[in-house]
């Protein structure tokens, strides 16, 4: 059935566009390592393989999509620069990719973005423009900048080049570890999970893709139940990278090809961050740790549908957490 | 001149014993990844390659030596178990390697060892025996256990199998990164640096080996100046893994083949830990971060002898730091 979808339905990206992305972005990104831990295998009762995108350039997977989008632009398009709105990691990635291409980057950042992510944008030479915290304010501010500068909008997720770029993670992961049967992916706007899913299911149609979503921003889980995109009046989660809602390019992939969505509360996310730090020795931000929280959740562990998920890839999507904030949440 | 030493002088290990170790321990250890960061390259003015032994089993390089020593024992020797004294990482490694071999491990731990390291020993099934904090008390307590149980002493560093095991890091690192011209290694009892040096200089006699040592436990630097092993009445450093003194098997390597010893104060070690966390996204303990502190020090940066050190391997030797202690030292 899923295989039929892949063959008959047209999505924003496919295995060819993802392989093209891999070639295009190769010079600009790290091939990130996969870590494993017998202790975490024992705690989870499965074999876990952590794809460490926290070690990616800019500290998150976002450079994959951003560099694919920015290096896909024609010279005359690129000349006026690029603009985006983002809580941080996509912003830093666009700044970095624009710097590598030698063009300006205008970055709309919501006022509640983590400090370390804003610092990353500045470090890579992005020009910061503040907006209110709402998605609406982010979008309208970006539109204004776009009109004033002629810059090209690089959407954080609802864009075929972004989705194709993020999908390169699956190409690497499935080459690095044989016989992975399940991949757990954080979900927000859906760019990452769309790319990862389209690549992984093209390579192995029987692979399971599970989304991990904060309970306080569970729009994707609700969308899946409703059969249409659901948005929320507000979100409330420590996972600052997972507060966006699905777009019209990412929703069809989530609807048709993502096998399930596991929601976890913030307490479990913090616990997973702590395990990443203490056991894996990796600094992971809340949005990045949610996959580990999902695999340890009752919703996953007690669902018979996943009892044959034995070799599980978990995408540690990013590592940009303010240390003080981290410690505060650990101490609670 | 160094080449002559390698050819004419006999040390506790050599490239053959190190290659044998690599084969012996292969099934029991991780081949750890090497990370790099353009930000840290730019801060240091060099190309840095971080060999992440913090991701090693047990959270530190020590399993390399411990598994080499324990799997070298004949069955009848091994049957009565093994004993060691250690501030923590070697202790955990001996516990783990003994567990893998199915024999008992008796672990003498000084009362000031970090909690997380003691927890590691217990997690791997080691039997904890407490001693006072001094090296003398550690050694005499271990001797007593040895006499009572018939267990074989696995010395933390002054042992040819330990030195050979630790040396396998160089085999991996020089295969993972081409043309490394310098390796910076934390120094304590000298087991790690002896193995790393003997392997690296056998492969490339012109490679530079620099030791990194805390100012508050600078016995190796003093030994090098004095031309003989110097011990200190007391040590005072946050780097709990770097408080031991050289042994008669490690001193000749340090004397003849280690090119220089860079001493750094605790403030710089904490700063380097913070950079590892915030930029590399890696949890590193104080002893593990000292190599980065060394490459950033004036003693390194302003010494014309190292101005041609361009491709530098830095061994992040371990990641077992209590998070609370870490945060406290960051906050100061």
XYZ file of C-alpha atoms in Angstrom:
664
model
C 0.000 0.000 0.000
C 2.748 2.420 0.948
C 4.705 1.231 -2.030
C 1.704 2.070 -4.193
C 1.637 5.557 -2.771
C 5.311 6.032 -3.588
C 4.706 4.894 -7.142
C 1.452 6.643 -7.917
C 1.481 9.786 -5.845
C 3.775 12.658 -6.568
C 5.433 14.267 -3.566
C 7.644 17.334 -3.284
C 10.808 15.230 -3.452
C 11.839 11.773 -4.551
C 14.897 9.580 -4.462
C 16.374 11.294 -7.539
C 16.039 14.801 -6.152
C 17.497 13.549 -2.862
C 20.483 11.925 -4.585
C 21.010 15.127 -6.573
C 20.955 17.020 -3.292
C 23.572 14.681 -1.875
C 25.949 15.503 -4.716
C 25.201 19.228 -4.532
C 25.707 19.643 -0.784
C 28.551 17.149 -0.318
C 31.283 19.807 -0.174
C 29.432 21.913 2.399
C 28.270 19.437 5.037
C 29.693 16.851 7.439
C 28.890 13.191 6.955
C 27.871 12.725 10.573
C 28.788 9.644 12.585
C 26.362 7.083 13.989
C 26.828 6.255 17.678
C 25.512 3.321 19.630
C 25.468 2.417 23.310
C 24.982 -0.959 24.924
C 23.555 0.811 27.976
C 20.844 2.530 25.954
C 20.169 -0.680 24.019
C 19.615 -2.382 27.320
C 17.368 0.384 28.678
C 15.246 0.422 25.498
C 15.286 -3.302 24.752
C 16.224 -2.534 21.119
C 19.342 -1.837 19.113
C 19.567 1.929 18.730
C 21.665 3.802 16.176
C 21.990 7.516 16.801
C 22.545 9.606 13.699
C 24.376 12.567 15.207
C 23.198 15.616 13.312
C 24.111 17.619 16.401
C 27.675 17.352 15.015
C 26.530 18.757 11.673
C 27.777 22.196 10.588
C 25.836 24.818 12.503
C 24.971 22.177 15.096
C 21.880 20.748 13.346
C 20.679 18.944 10.198
C 19.327 22.191 8.740
C 22.434 22.949 6.657
C 21.503 19.998 4.419
C 18.292 21.607 3.193
C 19.573 25.172 3.330
C 22.681 24.485 1.260
C 20.634 22.462 -1.231
C 18.178 25.326 -1.644
C 20.789 28.070 -1.814
C 23.160 26.268 -4.181
C 20.177 25.438 -6.420
C 19.535 29.153 -7.066
C 20.612 30.638 -10.367
C 23.262 33.350 -10.063
C 20.883 36.219 -10.811
C 18.334 34.932 -8.290
C 21.020 34.472 -5.657
C 22.583 37.906 -6.106
C 19.901 39.728 -4.093
C 20.333 37.364 -1.193
C 18.027 35.091 0.746
C 15.562 35.619 3.565
C 14.024 33.231 6.051
C 12.196 33.027 9.360
C 13.166 30.438 11.920
C 13.474 29.761 15.624
C 17.152 29.301 15.061
C 18.734 26.248 13.471
C 17.378 26.852 9.970
C 18.333 30.504 10.398
C 21.930 29.642 11.221
C 22.037 27.163 8.345
C 20.743 29.718 5.838
C 23.291 32.247 7.140
C 26.105 29.718 6.757
C 25.048 28.483 3.319
C 24.599 32.072 2.101
C 28.059 32.943 3.402
C 29.499 29.946 1.541
C 27.772 31.147 -1.617
C 28.858 34.742 -0.962
C 25.379 36.313 -0.833
C 23.492 38.216 1.911
C 21.135 36.436 4.330
C 18.262 38.256 6.068
C 17.026 36.308 9.058
C 13.697 36.903 10.789
C 13.930 35.518 14.325
C 11.096 35.282 16.851
C 11.828 37.108 20.095
C 11.677 33.848 22.139
C 14.439 32.037 20.213
C 17.244 30.499 22.303
C 20.228 32.791 22.701
C 22.766 30.274 21.397
C 20.828 29.893 18.159
C 20.741 33.658 17.633
C 24.500 33.743 18.302
C 24.970 31.108 15.589
C 23.134 33.299 13.062
C 25.341 36.261 13.908
C 28.510 34.152 13.862
C 27.736 33.072 10.293
C 27.073 36.634 9.178
C 23.260 36.565 8.933
C 21.463 39.920 9.384
C 18.985 39.533 12.245
C 15.465 41.038 11.990
C 13.300 40.416 15.068
C 9.637 39.418 14.924
C 7.001 38.447 17.471
C 6.939 34.835 18.596
C 3.932 33.781 16.509
C 4.316 31.961 13.236
C 2.091 34.568 11.582
C 4.356 37.424 12.650
C 7.421 35.490 11.472
C 5.876 34.946 8.049
C 4.642 38.500 7.545
C 7.953 40.034 8.653
C 9.823 37.771 6.230
C 7.464 38.777 3.432
C 8.155 42.440 4.114
C 11.932 41.907 3.976
C 11.489 39.944 0.763
C 9.593 42.809 -0.847
C 12.127 45.398 0.272
C 15.288 43.541 -0.763
C 14.235 41.239 -3.578
C 15.781 38.364 -1.597
C 14.565 34.828 -2.273
C 12.562 33.245 0.547
C 14.118 30.014 1.818
C 11.213 28.433 3.662
C 12.240 26.369 6.711
C 10.416 23.238 5.539
C 7.701 23.684 2.900
C 10.103 23.626 -0.054
C 11.184 20.822 -2.334
C 14.910 21.648 -2.110
C 14.741 21.786 1.663
C 12.943 18.449 1.815
C 15.400 16.860 -0.635
C 18.379 18.172 1.338
C 17.103 16.810 4.652
C 16.439 13.467 2.950
C 20.184 12.942 2.447
C 20.295 11.843 6.103
C 18.576 8.591 5.111
C 21.048 7.918 2.318
C 23.906 8.177 4.818
C 22.217 6.342 7.669
C 21.123 3.344 5.612
C 24.627 3.084 4.173
C 26.263 3.383 7.620
C 24.076 0.768 9.325
C 22.702 -2.297 7.545
C 19.164 -3.565 8.046
C 17.692 -0.678 9.967
C 13.977 -1.509 10.229
C 12.666 1.682 11.851
C 13.633 5.359 11.890
C 12.376 7.778 14.529
C 12.345 11.404 13.439
C 11.384 14.616 15.268
C 8.443 16.330 13.596
C 7.699 20.046 13.389
C 6.900 21.569 9.987
C 7.695 18.202 8.479
C 10.649 19.018 6.213
C 13.014 16.632 7.942
C 10.606 13.732 8.236
C 9.371 14.166 4.645
C 12.872 13.956 3.207
C 13.928 11.127 5.507
C 10.760 9.146 4.705
C 10.840 9.604 0.933
C 14.482 8.504 0.741
C 14.217 5.627 3.217
C 11.018 4.123 1.785
C 12.395 4.372 -1.754
C 15.411 2.347 -0.626
C 13.428 -0.038 1.577
C 9.618 0.155 1.263
C 9.102 -1.933 4.397
C 11.018 0.395 6.698
C 8.874 1.998 9.443
C 8.982 5.731 9.964
C 7.800 7.059 13.300
C 7.489 10.738 14.099
C 8.254 12.034 17.587
C 6.313 15.111 18.630
C 6.000 17.100 21.892
C 2.609 16.756 23.609
C 2.530 20.554 23.870
C 2.774 20.986 20.079
C 0.958 17.903 18.834
C -0.513 19.363 15.660
C 0.912 16.594 13.453
C -0.612 13.836 15.592
C -3.944 15.657 15.499
C -3.628 16.186 11.739
C -3.027 12.493 11.215
C -6.191 11.655 13.190
C -8.281 14.350 11.482
C -7.022 13.475 7.999
C -6.206 17.119 7.308
C -3.747 19.757 8.495
C -4.641 20.883 12.004
C -3.001 23.929 13.549
C -3.022 24.920 17.202
C -3.867 28.307 18.749
C -0.652 28.028 20.772
C 2.161 25.602 21.544
C 3.834 24.923 24.854
C 7.016 22.852 24.870
C 10.688 23.084 25.799
C 11.458 21.767 22.298
C 11.810 25.150 20.651
C 12.548 23.603 17.249
C 9.276 21.659 17.134
C 6.677 24.408 17.325
C 5.857 24.835 13.601
C 2.853 23.314 11.805
C 2.806 21.140 8.701
C 2.777 22.687 5.214
C 1.009 21.641 2.039
C 4.173 19.934 0.705
C 4.989 18.026 3.891
C 1.473 17.010 4.946
C 0.914 14.489 2.106
C 4.076 12.605 3.124
C 3.077 12.601 6.778
C -0.459 11.551 5.868
C 0.492 8.717 3.514
C 3.926 7.452 4.504
C 4.669 8.210 8.153
C 3.563 5.106 10.037
C 2.741 6.675 13.374
C 3.294 9.725 15.548
C 4.431 9.296 19.127
C 3.833 12.227 21.457
C 5.967 12.751 24.545
C 5.803 15.273 27.341
C 8.553 17.734 28.184
C 9.651 15.839 31.296
C 10.520 12.824 29.167
C 12.323 15.026 26.658
C 14.525 16.455 29.413
C 15.208 12.947 30.728
C 16.264 11.878 27.235
C 18.566 14.908 26.924
C 20.163 13.923 30.181
C 20.709 10.354 28.957
C 22.261 11.680 25.769
C 24.630 13.758 27.863
C 25.460 11.188 30.528
C 25.471 7.975 28.509
C 26.111 8.937 24.875
C 28.299 11.950 25.877
C 26.530 14.048 23.291
C 25.039 17.525 23.704
C 21.554 17.360 22.241
C 18.899 20.070 22.311
C 15.353 19.213 23.433
C 14.074 18.847 19.852
C 17.007 16.562 19.138
C 16.474 14.261 22.105
C 12.790 13.624 21.443
C 13.454 10.495 19.348
C 15.097 8.786 22.299
C 12.211 9.875 24.527
C 9.806 8.347 21.983
C 11.523 4.954 21.867
C 11.441 4.794 25.669
C 7.756 5.822 25.878
C 4.922 3.474 26.754
C 3.234 4.501 23.513
C 6.104 2.885 21.631
C 7.156 0.111 24.009
C 3.657 -1.239 24.576
C 2.340 -1.014 21.037
C 2.404 -4.497 19.456
C 2.797 -2.860 16.039
C 6.406 -1.930 16.950
C 7.446 -5.058 18.770
C 9.411 -6.130 15.701
C 11.205 -2.803 15.491
C 14.606 -4.039 16.535
C 17.205 -2.007 14.690
C 16.149 1.574 15.145
C 17.734 4.682 13.698
C 17.194 7.754 15.856
C 17.935 11.150 14.418
C 19.554 13.408 16.996
C 18.581 16.419 14.957
C 20.529 19.163 16.703
C 22.698 20.168 19.645
C 22.127 23.872 20.124
C 20.954 24.123 23.717
C 21.898 26.909 26.107
C 23.860 25.130 28.804
C 22.314 27.156 31.617
C 18.789 26.428 30.419
C 19.687 22.768 30.110
C 21.021 22.569 33.624
C 18.003 24.409 34.993
C 15.646 21.920 33.382
C 17.737 18.999 34.665
C 17.646 20.378 38.189
C 13.862 20.596 38.329
C 67.566 11.281 16.595
C 64.114 10.171 17.676
C 64.182 7.553 14.970
C 67.431 6.289 16.483
C 65.796 6.001 19.869
C 62.954 3.970 18.411
C 65.418 1.642 16.736
C 67.965 1.240 19.488
C 66.056 1.623 22.717
C 63.606 -0.939 23.901
C 60.364 0.376 25.334
C 57.453 -1.411 27.015
C 55.517 -1.614 23.745
C 56.181 -1.347 20.057
C 54.254 -1.240 16.816
C 53.923 -5.062 16.748
C 52.504 -5.305 20.264
C 50.156 -2.423 19.428
C 48.949 -4.082 16.223
C 48.448 -7.331 18.153
C 46.420 -5.372 20.682
C 44.274 -3.931 17.901
C 43.354 -7.434 16.741
C 42.774 -8.680 20.274
C 40.506 -5.854 21.432
C 38.666 -5.235 18.162
C 35.520 -7.121 19.221
C 35.259 -5.287 22.545
C 35.746 -1.624 21.688
C 34.231 1.094 19.516
C 36.198 2.546 16.647
C 35.555 6.120 17.716
C 34.795 8.897 15.228
C 36.941 11.948 14.569
C 35.119 15.279 14.658
C 36.215 18.617 13.310
C 34.842 22.142 13.593
C 35.552 25.130 11.375
C 34.793 27.367 14.363
C 37.472 25.735 16.506
C 39.889 25.717 13.556
C 39.365 29.425 13.267
C 39.788 30.039 17.016
C 42.996 27.983 17.140
C 44.433 28.968 13.766
C 45.082 25.277 12.980
C 43.153 22.316 11.608
C 42.014 20.275 14.587
C 40.858 16.657 14.512
C 39.187 15.470 17.678
C 39.510 11.748 18.350
C 36.398 11.171 20.441
C 37.344 8.583 23.039
C 34.551 10.055 25.167
C 32.290 7.915 22.928
C 34.360 4.818 23.732
C 32.772 2.005 25.778
C 32.734 3.072 29.403
C 33.067 6.684 28.277
C 36.883 6.778 27.992
C 39.880 5.277 26.147
C 40.707 3.035 29.115
C 38.835 -0.007 27.767
C 41.510 -0.322 25.086
C 44.280 -1.078 27.558
C 42.087 -2.915 30.044
C 40.650 -5.320 27.478
C 44.098 -5.912 25.999
C 45.504 -6.757 29.440
C 42.572 -8.913 30.524
C 42.217 -10.849 27.273
C 45.993 -11.477 27.303
C 45.718 -13.438 30.572
C 45.895 -17.218 30.421
C 42.711 -18.954 31.611
C 44.191 -20.127 34.929
C 45.547 -16.639 35.679
C 42.238 -15.036 34.783
C 40.109 -17.395 36.874
C 40.874 -15.665 40.195
C 39.872 -12.312 38.797
C 41.592 -8.977 38.442
C 42.216 -6.072 40.775
C 43.081 -2.445 40.141
C 43.152 0.989 41.704
C 41.940 3.990 39.772
C 40.187 7.319 40.073
C 37.506 5.925 37.865
C 37.820 5.444 34.122
C 40.379 2.629 34.298
C 38.291 1.095 37.066
C 35.163 1.073 34.921
C 37.133 -0.297 31.983
C 38.598 -3.149 34.054
C 35.113 -3.942 35.388
C 33.697 -4.019 31.876
C 36.532 -6.059 30.354
C 36.391 -8.527 33.271
C 32.642 -8.848 32.781
C 33.192 -9.570 29.080
C 35.735 -12.232 30.025
C 33.436 -13.579 32.759
C 35.806 -13.087 35.704
C 35.551 -11.041 38.929
C 36.951 -7.485 39.160
C 38.019 -5.930 42.486
C 38.258 -2.172 42.212
C 40.061 0.051 44.720
C 38.664 3.565 44.401
C 39.952 6.671 46.192
C 37.320 8.380 48.278
C 37.489 11.590 46.161
C 36.584 9.917 42.851
C 33.725 11.493 40.847
C 30.372 9.910 41.534
C 29.590 9.137 37.903
C 32.807 7.163 37.570
C 32.004 5.089 40.651
C 28.537 4.461 39.214
C 30.168 3.183 36.010
C 32.214 0.656 38.004
C 29.094 -0.615 39.746
C 27.100 -0.700 36.495
C 29.709 -3.001 34.957
C 29.709 -5.301 37.967
C 33.004 -4.309 39.572
C 33.311 -4.836 43.359
C 34.186 -1.484 44.937
C 36.787 -1.294 47.736
C 37.378 2.236 49.053
C 40.821 3.675 49.829
C 42.147 7.058 50.901
C 42.774 9.626 48.174
C 46.561 9.249 48.087
C 48.278 7.156 45.459
C 50.115 5.305 48.238
C 46.877 4.259 49.915
C 45.429 3.164 46.558
C 48.463 0.986 45.838
C 48.670 -0.628 49.286
C 44.932 -1.375 49.384
C 45.145 -2.996 45.951
C 48.108 -5.083 47.114
C 46.117 -6.323 50.080
C 43.189 -7.364 47.867
C 45.617 -9.071 45.524
C 47.095 -11.116 48.368
C 43.676 -12.081 49.716
C 42.058 -13.105 46.432
C 44.913 -14.139 44.166
C 43.587 -11.696 41.590
C 45.968 -10.343 38.953
C 46.813 -6.649 39.303
C 45.904 -4.639 36.214
C 47.963 -1.498 36.685
C 46.335 1.664 35.310
C 49.332 2.614 33.174
C 52.663 1.010 34.064
C 52.027 -2.198 32.108
C 53.007 -3.224 28.601
C 49.555 -4.541 27.684
C 47.913 -1.349 28.897
C 50.355 0.783 26.940
C 49.887 -1.345 23.802
C 46.101 -1.158 24.108
C 46.068 2.628 24.435
C 48.394 2.841 21.433
C 45.660 1.514 19.163
C 44.214 5.056 19.185
C 47.084 6.168 16.935
C 46.493 3.329 14.473
C 42.881 4.464 14.085
C 43.535 8.203 14.085
C 46.301 8.104 11.477
C 44.108 5.936 9.273
C 41.077 8.211 9.734
C 42.901 11.468 8.984
C 45.770 11.711 6.509
C 48.902 13.773 7.181
C 48.396 14.597 10.827
C 51.622 16.314 11.884
C 51.017 16.684 15.630
C 49.077 14.820 18.297
C 48.194 16.377 21.646
C 47.630 13.876 24.441
C 46.637 14.306 28.100
C 49.353 13.043 30.438
C 48.940 11.476 33.863
C 50.710 8.169 34.589
C 51.773 8.125 30.945
C 50.073 4.959 29.669
C 48.018 6.745 27.047
C 50.777 8.984 25.772
C 53.315 6.140 25.706
C 51.112 3.946 23.546
C 50.028 6.817 21.301
C 53.633 7.977 20.854
C 55.161 4.556 20.165
C 52.530 3.767 17.517
C 52.493 7.195 15.901
C 56.278 7.609 15.683
C 56.663 4.093 14.295
C 54.225 5.011 11.521
C 55.601 8.524 10.999
C 58.867 9.337 12.811
C 58.503 13.052 12.123
C 55.139 13.402 13.866
C 55.206 15.682 16.948
C 53.742 14.450 20.209
C 52.803 17.046 22.782
C 51.598 16.210 26.267
C 48.967 18.356 27.970
C 49.191 18.494 31.766
C 47.352 20.458 34.467
C 49.512 23.111 36.200
C 48.332 21.692 39.522
C 49.729 18.223 38.727
C 52.733 19.074 36.583
C 54.982 16.202 37.631
C 55.626 15.120 34.029
C 56.749 18.600 32.980
C 59.037 18.739 36.013
C 60.326 15.242 35.285
C 61.202 16.221 31.731
C 63.180 19.232 33.005
C 64.892 17.236 35.765
C 65.712 14.304 33.504
C 64.241 11.867 36.028
C 60.853 10.969 37.467
C 59.634 13.713 39.790
C 56.655 13.179 42.063
C 54.698 15.856 43.906
C 53.691 15.941 47.581
C 50.154 16.785 46.446
C 48.171 17.622 43.331
C 45.464 20.202 42.885
C 43.408 20.148 39.700
C 39.857 19.719 38.492
C 41.201 17.092 36.062
C 40.638 14.093 38.305
C 42.046 11.686 35.718
C 45.423 13.440 35.536
C 46.708 13.208 39.091
C 48.949 10.126 38.803
C 52.741 10.192 38.394
C 54.875 8.530 35.713
C 56.003 4.923 36.081
C 59.258 3.243 35.130
C 57.733 1.888 31.884
C 56.180 5.161 30.775
C 58.948 7.568 31.802
C 61.465 6.442 29.131
C 58.919 7.147 26.380
C 58.079 10.554 27.840
C 61.784 11.330 28.305
C 62.914 10.281 24.820
C 59.973 10.627 22.463
C 57.438 13.136 23.757
C 58.432 16.434 22.162
C 57.129 18.843 24.774
C 54.748 19.160 27.712
C 52.277 22.024 27.808
C 50.841 22.903 31.207
C 47.479 24.613 31.518
C 45.582 25.938 34.511
C 42.157 24.717 35.577
C 40.383 27.844 34.322
C 41.537 27.097 30.786
C 40.509 23.458 31.149
C 36.982 24.489 32.126
C 36.874 26.937 29.200
C 37.903 24.116 26.845
C 35.199 21.834 28.299
C 32.679 24.531 27.621
C 33.858 24.893 24.018
C 33.611 21.135 23.548
C 30.057 21.264 24.802
C 28.910 24.406 22.992
C 30.793 24.110 19.698
C 31.629 20.417 19.224
C 28.451 19.270 21.050
C 30.456 16.703 22.939
C 30.466 15.991 26.674
C 34.109 15.893 27.722
C 35.478 15.559 31.233
C 38.193 17.975 32.436
C 41.013 15.496 31.717
C 39.578 15.007 28.256
C 39.347 18.688 27.365
C 42.930 19.539 28.311
C 44.277 18.932 24.788
C 42.060 21.672 23.399
C 43.128 23.947 26.258
C 46.768 23.212 25.348
C 46.403 24.060 21.657
C 44.782 27.371 22.605
C 47.450 28.230 25.211
C 50.139 30.872 24.747
C 52.716 28.194 25.502
C 51.669 26.438 22.300
C 50.536 29.342 20.136
C 53.607 31.489 20.753
C 56.261 28.791 20.549
C 57.973 28.981 17.138
C 58.720 25.248 17.408
C 55.012 24.487 16.804
C 54.228 27.091 14.178
C 54.317 24.352 11.539
C 51.924 22.166 13.486
C 48.983 22.554 11.170
C 47.021 19.311 11.220
C 46.627 18.456 14.851
C 45.028 15.381 16.363
C 43.564 16.033 19.808
C 42.579 13.097 21.946
C 39.356 13.790 23.833
C 40.203 11.040 26.261
C 36.940 10.729 28.183
C 33.489 12.107 28.857
C 32.627 11.058 32.384
C 31.876 14.350 34.123
C 29.153 14.858 36.704
C 26.820 17.331 35.045
C 26.222 19.296 38.243
C 29.939 19.676 38.911
C 30.427 20.732 35.312
C 27.774 23.389 35.518
C 29.133 24.684 38.810
C 32.578 25.107 37.325
C 31.109 26.816 34.262
C 29.163 29.230 36.445
C 32.204 30.422 38.391
